[in-house]
Amino acid sequence: MSNADLLAHADRLKATNLRQLVDGDASRRDALVMSAAGLWLDASKQRLDSQSVSALLAAAKARGLSAAKADLLSGGIVNPTEGRPALHMAYRDGADIAGSEEAALVTRTQAETRAFAEAVRSGAYAPGGKPISRVVNIGIGGSDLGPRLVADALAMHQASGPDMRFVASLDPTDLELAVKGADPEATLFIVASKSFSTQETLMTALAARAWLTGHVGADRAGDFFAAASAAPDKAKAFGLDPERVFDFPDWVGGRYSVWSAVGLSLEIGLGPEVFAEFRAGARAMDQHFADAPPAENLPVMKGLIDVWNRMYLGYPSRCVAGYSARLAKLSDYFQQLEMESLGKSADLNGKPITHPSGALVWGGAGTEIQHSFFQWLHQGTDIVPVDFIGIRRHFSSDNDRERALAANMAAQGAALLEGREIDPADTAALPGHRDMPGGRPSSTLLLDDLTPANFGALISLFEHKVFVESLFYEVNPYDQWGVELGKVLTTGILSGEISGYDASTRALLGETGFQAE
Ligand code: F6P
């Protein structure tokens, strides 16, 4: 199945009326609705029919999906530019690596973080003589977004344990607010950094150490720090106590690292049991991904749908609308997961690709977003497929606000699909202004309920669907070379070595009075 064949299907379907497609062939729904691991995907509002779904599945087969998946799950080198596997699933027992060195490493590091989390939660680790009441995670990118997302999404599952705060920004007010009202004798900082060389994280960690030193003295400040890193020697060289430097291997990518020691703030704050349920849910999705036939496989089908919209229908972005306050940060998380993974222009051999790669991902929380950018989604000149992500229980809830949330989500999908035509003769009804084009695709993805396990399955589903997409875009989803240059140029600016910089940047620095170090 060639790209040209798929493009022909796309052209055929672009010419059809989406509403008629949806209301037509009832068997089409069977191909586009599926469930696994506490999640239910309804893609029946996508511009797809059974023939195009079959064509996508055939294309996935032709691109070696089955062998590629087996390679990924068994620790093959799927990240060739860094010569590494991508075995983050091993942290949830979702990889096929039993008995290996990697498996032993995961077992050791998991036992270490769990023991420390239990010690903090029980008060056995209390360097200030009182139980830790606030944990502040200092990290950025994958060392921040995952823990921040999960802490927020599963906040209702925190029965006890310290408050969790997150600092990512270099803006000093971020740290100031994270420690506002905190008791320094009961505050634990976790410096999370895979590389332990990220400027933002290290500068903030130094500021946190200065804050602690001011309260408990330089001798004791280090007692209130722990670290999660794939470069433990650097963490130790930074002055952190080796006893509390929790390592993880470099084959856990930053944006895939919440399952590893990077999730330490969660293991402490939510508790090891909740964290284990979160991992177990992800494992259930890993198993489904490994075993389910492609046509019933959620990550495979979700990946194919996103590829379809991006590569064949030509939609450059996708909106993630989380219909729950607890799902508000999902779009931020998926933004890094998908855009850092799939925002590439070179194939696995470093040759330029001639087709689109991953879509721009953006979004927010419903219903709030209905009152901000949904106008643009309904009547703007661009078409953006929407992922409505909500909670199935809300549909039948006794709580009228939960039911209203579900109703709003369903209504938005219906409105995007249906559109509205005002009688052109009825000028009082504002034809044109109140017309809505409709025909705009969306998917609805429901968690049976917002449990740690279902939420873990959701994250795992998106990790795997990114991998599926990468087979079509022909890019390495596990590296991120595009972030390097900005870091190098920042170093130059800070050191004052800017003679080779462009005229605009030199003028910007000159006119603003920037002081190099
Ligand atoms: O700059 C991008 C990035 O490298 C991400 O891939 C990563 O998640 C983030 O920075 C933070 O990196 P680290 O965990 O090494 O501090």
XYZ file of C-alpha atoms and ligand atoms in Angstrom:
533
model
C 0.000 0.000 0.000
C 1.776 3.106 -1.230
C 1.481 6.706 -0.120
C -0.153 7.449 -3.468
C -2.893 4.898 -2.722
C -3.519 6.445 0.673
C -3.559 9.931 -0.828
C -6.159 8.707 -3.339
C -8.327 7.459 -0.459
C -7.872 10.829 1.256
C -8.949 12.707 -1.886
C -12.002 10.503 -2.225
C -12.993 11.069 1.397
C -12.300 14.814 1.335
C -15.054 15.026 -1.231
C -17.607 13.257 0.980
C -19.917 14.801 3.550
C -18.619 13.773 6.986
C -22.074 13.784 8.539
C -23.326 11.423 5.820
C -20.277 9.229 6.280
C -20.971 8.997 10.015
C -24.691 8.323 9.612
C -24.184 5.885 6.724
C -22.693 2.407 6.877
C -23.274 1.135 10.440
C -20.453 -1.412 10.190
C -18.009 1.468 9.781
C -18.395 2.090 13.508
C -17.033 -1.368 14.301
C -13.759 -0.463 12.655
C -13.463 2.838 14.516
C -14.597 2.078 18.072
C -12.504 -0.055 20.402
C -11.499 -0.456 24.030
C -8.679 -1.810 26.185
C -7.157 -1.395 29.649
C -9.961 0.829 30.977
C -9.992 3.118 27.921
C -12.540 3.438 25.131
C -11.709 5.088 21.821
C -14.482 6.297 19.534
C -13.000 7.526 16.263
C -16.281 7.338 14.360
C -16.231 11.098 13.727
C -12.971 10.825 11.765
C -12.919 11.218 7.980
C -12.326 7.520 7.471
C -14.316 4.601 6.086
C -13.705 0.866 6.245
C -11.708 0.914 2.990
C -9.343 3.656 4.143
C -8.915 1.965 7.537
C -7.977 -1.249 5.735
C -5.584 0.706 3.539
C -3.900 2.250 6.590
C -3.592 -1.155 8.244
C -2.065 -2.572 5.068
C 0.384 0.347 4.953
C 1.360 -0.278 8.592
C 1.995 -3.927 7.748
C 4.067 -2.953 4.730
C 6.131 -0.663 6.941
C 6.972 -3.596 9.196
C 4.821 -2.644 12.186
C 4.851 -6.090 13.691
C 8.645 -6.556 13.559
C 9.270 -2.946 14.640
C 6.992 -3.388 17.650
C 8.716 -6.613 18.666
C 12.079 -4.884 18.317
C 10.944 -1.971 20.492
C 9.498 -4.178 23.226
C 12.499 -6.497 23.366
C 15.143 -3.794 23.656
C 16.288 -3.390 20.050
C 18.263 -0.247 19.173
C 15.304 1.877 18.125
C 17.184 5.110 18.815
C 20.040 4.748 16.305
C 21.479 8.265 16.613
C 22.209 7.594 20.274
C 22.730 3.848 19.850
C 20.118 2.997 22.473
C 16.964 1.000 23.000
C 13.868 2.754 24.406
C 12.970 0.572 27.335
C 10.993 2.891 29.590
C 8.283 0.163 29.544
C 10.631 -1.975 31.628
C 9.770 0.327 34.565
C 6.234 -0.996 34.437
C 7.184 -4.549 33.570
C 5.923 -3.934 30.050
C 9.057 -4.903 28.116
C 10.089 -8.301 26.937
C 13.477 -8.345 28.718
C 13.103 -10.821 31.591
C 16.429 -12.026 32.969
C 18.487 -9.312 31.293
C 20.948 -6.851 32.812
C 18.461 -4.094 32.041
C 15.716 -5.870 33.967
C 18.012 -6.257 36.977
C 18.841 -2.574 36.881
C 15.177 -1.650 36.845
C 14.452 -3.944 39.789
C 17.282 -2.415 41.824
C 16.388 1.209 41.121
C 12.682 0.618 41.729
C 13.424 -0.951 45.107
C 15.628 2.008 46.027
C 13.088 4.710 45.210
C 10.305 2.772 46.873
C 12.301 2.324 50.091
C 13.145 6.025 50.165
C 9.537 7.032 49.424
C 8.335 4.850 52.266
C 10.958 6.281 54.616
C 9.909 9.832 53.802
C 6.210 9.057 54.117
C 6.590 7.214 57.418
C 8.757 9.928 58.911
C 11.748 7.589 59.182
C 13.597 10.014 56.918
C 13.150 13.323 58.727
C 16.386 15.339 58.632
C 14.693 18.273 60.384
C 13.295 16.091 63.146
C 9.750 16.301 61.745
C 8.037 14.540 58.840
C 8.584 16.008 55.409
C 5.472 18.016 54.560
C 6.467 19.438 51.189
C 8.326 17.896 48.264
C 9.592 20.285 45.606
C 10.556 18.714 42.296
C 13.102 20.815 40.403
C 13.303 19.797 36.748
C 12.237 20.767 33.262
C 10.857 19.074 30.139
C 10.440 15.378 30.779
C 11.846 15.816 34.275
C 8.935 18.093 35.090
C 5.946 17.564 32.806
C 5.300 13.921 33.721
C 5.460 14.297 37.505
C 3.516 17.573 37.312
C 0.812 16.005 35.127
C 0.377 12.894 37.241
C 0.367 14.807 40.548
C -2.437 16.964 39.210
C -4.392 14.214 37.447
C -4.317 11.893 40.464
C -4.630 14.594 43.137
C -7.873 13.016 44.375
C -5.968 9.778 45.020
C -3.580 11.408 47.476
C -4.902 10.170 50.806
C -1.837 11.291 52.767
C 1.733 12.349 52.148
C 3.537 15.600 51.566
C 2.392 18.383 49.326
C 3.931 18.175 45.849
C 5.252 21.309 44.167
C 7.062 21.692 40.846
C 9.607 24.254 39.727
C 10.676 24.388 36.084
C 11.192 28.045 35.325
C 14.350 30.097 35.649
C 12.112 32.931 36.749
C 13.013 33.209 40.455
C 9.363 33.667 41.399
C 8.685 30.030 40.450
C 10.906 28.747 43.256
C 9.788 31.519 45.597
C 6.170 30.455 45.251
C 7.025 26.757 45.564
C 8.590 27.349 48.980
C 6.192 30.047 50.130
C 4.843 29.014 53.524
C 7.047 25.899 53.570
C 8.818 24.804 56.714
C 12.497 24.496 55.656
C 12.978 21.766 58.279
C 10.237 19.737 56.581
C 10.913 20.444 52.895
C 12.584 18.003 50.537
C 13.931 19.100 47.164
C 14.223 16.514 44.412
C 16.518 17.561 41.595
C 15.285 15.613 38.565
C 17.527 15.733 35.535
C 18.447 12.889 33.229
C 21.629 14.634 32.079
C 22.253 16.583 35.262
C 23.547 19.355 33.055
C 20.389 21.292 32.265
C 20.992 24.947 32.952
C 17.536 25.772 34.284
C 17.509 22.857 36.707
C 21.020 23.363 38.031
C 20.593 27.103 38.549
C 17.318 26.540 40.378
C 18.861 23.773 42.478
C 21.608 26.181 43.537
C 18.986 28.767 44.467
C 17.100 26.145 46.483
C 20.308 25.210 48.269
C 20.908 28.883 49.077
C 17.357 29.152 50.465
C 17.913 26.117 52.673
C 21.372 27.247 53.740
C 19.811 30.497 54.909
C 17.434 28.549 57.149
C 19.196 25.388 58.312
C 22.838 26.236 57.643
C 25.269 25.002 54.999
C 26.138 21.826 56.964
C 22.584 20.521 56.955
C 21.221 21.876 53.668
C 22.293 18.781 51.716
C 20.125 16.571 53.942
C 17.042 18.076 52.357
C 17.997 17.111 48.803
C 17.570 14.005 46.688
C 18.158 13.552 42.965
C 16.918 11.455 40.050
C 19.399 11.201 37.215
C 20.949 9.035 34.527
C 24.220 10.827 35.304
C 24.557 10.029 39.023
C 28.230 11.015 39.086
C 27.337 14.529 38.014
C 24.683 14.712 40.722
C 27.248 13.637 43.280
C 29.790 16.120 41.924
C 27.141 18.787 42.344
C 27.335 18.022 46.063
C 24.347 15.732 46.500
C 24.629 12.887 48.984
C 25.230 9.607 47.038
C 22.766 7.910 49.412
C 19.957 9.923 47.887
C 21.003 10.043 44.239
C 18.565 7.707 42.487
C 19.804 6.645 39.091
C 18.084 5.383 35.972
C 19.575 4.204 32.682
C 20.157 6.433 29.652
C 17.786 4.300 27.583
C 14.899 5.927 29.413
C 14.197 9.032 27.331
C 13.442 12.250 29.212
C 9.866 12.499 27.916
C 9.324 8.825 28.755
C 10.865 9.003 32.216
C 7.974 9.518 34.637
C 7.967 5.757 35.304
C 11.570 5.792 36.547
C 13.227 7.627 39.457
C 11.971 10.826 37.828
C 8.610 9.866 39.350
C 10.120 9.990 42.876
C 8.083 13.051 43.894
C 4.947 11.068 42.960
C 6.061 7.942 44.748
C 6.530 10.052 47.878
C 3.504 12.298 47.480
C 0.897 9.849 46.167
C 2.506 6.836 47.805
C 4.172 3.743 46.349
C 0.840 1.885 46.081
C -0.801 4.530 43.909
C 2.379 4.829 41.858
C 2.409 1.026 41.403
C -1.217 1.113 40.185
C -0.277 3.835 37.710
C 2.540 1.639 36.388
C 0.278 -1.438 36.319
C -2.257 0.377 34.131
C 0.510 1.296 31.718
C 1.611 -2.329 31.699
C -1.923 -3.434 30.758
C -1.720 -1.103 27.749
C 1.791 -2.372 26.912
C 0.409 -5.906 26.847
C -2.520 -4.866 24.705
C -0.127 -3.092 22.320
C 2.050 -6.201 22.160
C -0.777 -8.716 21.673
C -3.912 -7.201 20.144
C -4.400 -7.503 16.377
C -3.665 -4.169 14.663
C -7.306 -3.424 13.808
C -8.284 -3.684 17.501
C -5.090 -2.257 18.902
C -5.656 1.170 20.472
C -2.117 2.553 20.088
C -1.913 1.235 16.535
C -5.285 2.645 15.511
C -4.725 5.969 17.292
C -1.333 6.288 15.614
C -2.835 5.497 12.212
C -5.627 8.030 12.673
C -3.145 10.743 13.628
C -0.954 9.848 10.642
C -4.019 9.906 8.403
C -4.966 13.420 9.515
C -1.420 14.724 9.260
C 0.089 13.024 6.217
C -2.891 12.273 4.034
C -5.589 14.816 4.890
C -2.882 17.439 5.499
C -4.014 18.885 8.848
C -0.962 20.446 10.469
C -2.161 20.375 14.074
C -4.264 18.439 16.552
C -6.086 19.791 19.576
C -6.175 17.838 22.852
C -9.238 18.790 24.885
C -9.218 17.217 28.356
C -12.748 17.331 29.740
C -11.893 17.406 33.438
C -9.989 19.864 35.577
C -7.735 16.911 36.366
C -6.929 16.435 32.687
C -5.991 20.087 32.141
C -2.256 19.421 31.813
C -2.571 16.577 29.311
C -2.037 18.807 26.288
C 1.213 20.186 27.773
C 2.441 16.666 28.374
C 1.467 15.358 24.946
C 3.026 18.438 23.398
C 6.492 17.388 24.543
C 5.881 13.677 24.054
C 4.732 14.108 20.469
C 6.526 17.210 19.248
C 9.954 16.378 20.666
C 9.539 12.843 19.308
C 8.094 13.534 15.875
C 9.140 17.100 15.014
C 11.963 16.044 12.680
C 12.923 16.584 9.031
C 15.461 13.784 8.578
C 14.890 10.051 8.277
C 16.732 7.354 10.203
C 19.697 7.711 7.832
C 19.853 11.472 8.229
C 18.386 12.099 4.779
C 15.718 14.809 4.348
C 12.149 13.525 4.358
C 9.790 14.786 1.683
C 6.524 14.289 3.549
C 5.140 15.923 6.724
C 6.306 14.734 10.149
C 4.430 14.963 13.464
C 1.647 17.472 13.987
C 1.635 20.522 16.210
C -0.166 19.512 19.419
C -2.018 22.031 21.545
C -5.088 22.243 23.727
C -6.440 22.753 27.214
C -9.268 21.829 29.554
C -12.962 21.733 28.767
C -15.242 23.414 29.207
C -12.952 26.418 29.745
C -11.515 26.166 26.218
C -15.020 26.440 24.766
C -14.910 30.011 26.024
C -11.505 30.777 24.542
C -10.377 29.122 21.311
C -13.322 26.936 20.300
C -14.720 29.812 18.232
C -11.623 29.360 16.027
C -12.107 25.582 15.859
C -15.735 25.963 14.793
C -15.535 28.855 12.357
C -11.858 29.527 11.656
C -10.409 28.858 8.231
C -8.260 25.920 9.371
C -9.425 22.429 10.192
C -7.952 20.946 13.352
C -8.940 17.432 14.459
C -9.777 17.356 18.161
C -9.111 14.599 20.693
C -11.828 14.880 23.325
C -10.463 13.073 26.382
C -12.946 12.586 29.182
C -14.307 10.275 31.845
C -16.930 7.719 30.953
C -18.412 7.659 34.478
C -19.386 11.310 34.089
C -22.007 10.415 31.479
C -24.079 8.494 33.997
C -23.011 10.355 37.131
C -25.463 11.399 39.864
C -23.574 14.659 39.998
C -25.209 17.166 37.691
C -21.961 19.053 37.051
C -20.171 15.880 35.962
C -23.055 15.064 33.626
C -22.965 18.618 32.264
C -19.223 18.252 31.620
C -19.862 15.055 29.640
C -22.748 16.666 27.760
C -20.582 19.626 26.793
C -17.882 17.330 25.469
C -20.342 15.307 23.395
C -21.973 18.505 22.118
C -18.691 19.994 20.925
C -17.874 16.893 18.871
C -21.391 16.958 17.424
C -21.161 20.680 16.605
C -17.805 20.310 14.867
C -19.245 17.488 12.785
C -22.692 18.878 12.114
C -22.128 22.576 11.488
C -25.070 24.872 10.854
C -26.578 26.487 7.818
C -28.596 29.669 8.231
C -31.215 30.527 5.616
C -29.482 33.135 3.430
C -32.792 34.959 3.030
C -33.219 35.353 6.772
C -30.960 38.361 7.202
C -32.095 38.874 10.805
C -30.605 35.459 11.616
C -27.188 36.697 10.394
C -26.439 34.211 7.615
C -22.729 33.898 7.018
C -21.874 35.091 10.519
C -23.817 32.313 12.172
C -23.149 29.659 9.560
C -20.802 26.941 10.757
C -19.054 24.784 8.193
C -19.129 21.494 10.147
C -17.426 18.454 8.675
C -14.617 18.829 11.221
C -13.293 15.527 12.580
C -12.731 14.539 16.190
C -12.180 11.472 18.361
C -13.534 10.784 21.821
C -11.282 8.889 24.197
C -12.821 7.972 27.539
C -11.238 6.637 30.707
C -13.757 4.370 32.476
C -12.889 6.502 35.490
C -9.897 8.603 36.468
C -8.053 5.876 38.364
C -4.249 5.618 38.606
C -4.366 2.484 36.426
C -6.494 4.010 33.686
C -4.371 7.120 33.671
C -1.215 5.010 33.333
C -2.844 3.197 30.406
C -3.630 6.526 28.761
C -0.010 7.699 28.915
C 1.250 4.351 27.661
C -1.247 4.462 24.776
C 0.133 7.807 23.637
C 3.759 6.694 24.004
C 3.101 3.725 21.745
C 0.993 5.623 19.237
C 3.938 8.024 18.785
C 6.080 5.012 17.899
C 3.491 3.822 15.368
C 3.409 7.278 13.778
C 7.193 7.369 13.545
C 7.104 4.398 11.139
C 5.183 6.539 8.651
C 7.117 9.770 9.168
C 10.317 7.666 9.026
C 11.894 9.565 11.915
C 13.630 8.526 15.126
C 11.083 9.251 17.884
C 13.645 8.912 20.675
C 16.205 11.646 19.997
C 15.875 15.458 20.114
C 18.857 17.061 18.404
C 16.854 20.144 17.552
C 17.047 21.440 21.114
C 20.856 21.610 21.100
C 21.634 24.782 19.174
C 19.632 27.112 21.406
C 21.495 25.762 24.437
C 24.868 26.415 22.782
C 23.886 29.932 21.760
C 22.676 30.712 25.299
C 26.103 29.753 26.616
C 27.690 32.131 24.108
C 25.401 34.979 25.129
C 26.022 34.437 28.826
C 29.789 34.411 28.264
C 29.680 37.471 26.004
C 31.115 35.568 22.995
C 28.653 36.897 20.437
C 30.826 38.330 17.680
C 29.654 35.599 15.271
C 25.961 36.151 16.064
C 23.581 37.831 13.621
C 23.130 41.606 13.599
C 19.608 41.474 15.020
C 20.590 39.411 18.065
C 23.684 41.531 18.710
C 21.552 44.684 18.578
C 18.956 43.124 20.897
C 21.609 42.387 23.499
C 23.305 45.762 23.032
C 20.166 47.857 23.225
C 18.788 46.047 26.276
C 22.050 46.449 28.198
C 22.513 42.685 28.648
C 25.429 41.997 31.002
C 27.504 38.925 30.184
C 28.968 36.967 33.075
O 15.932 20.356 26.088
C 15.127 19.258 25.936
C 15.421 18.215 26.959
O 16.609 17.608 26.660
C 14.293 17.202 27.077
O 14.400 16.170 26.174
C 14.403 16.783 28.495
O 13.237 16.166 28.957
C 14.672 18.109 29.170
O 15.523 18.780 28.255
C 15.321 18.050 30.506
O 16.523 17.342 30.454
P 17.187 16.743 31.742
O 16.244 15.772 32.331
O 18.449 16.117 31.251
O 17.441 17.882 32.683
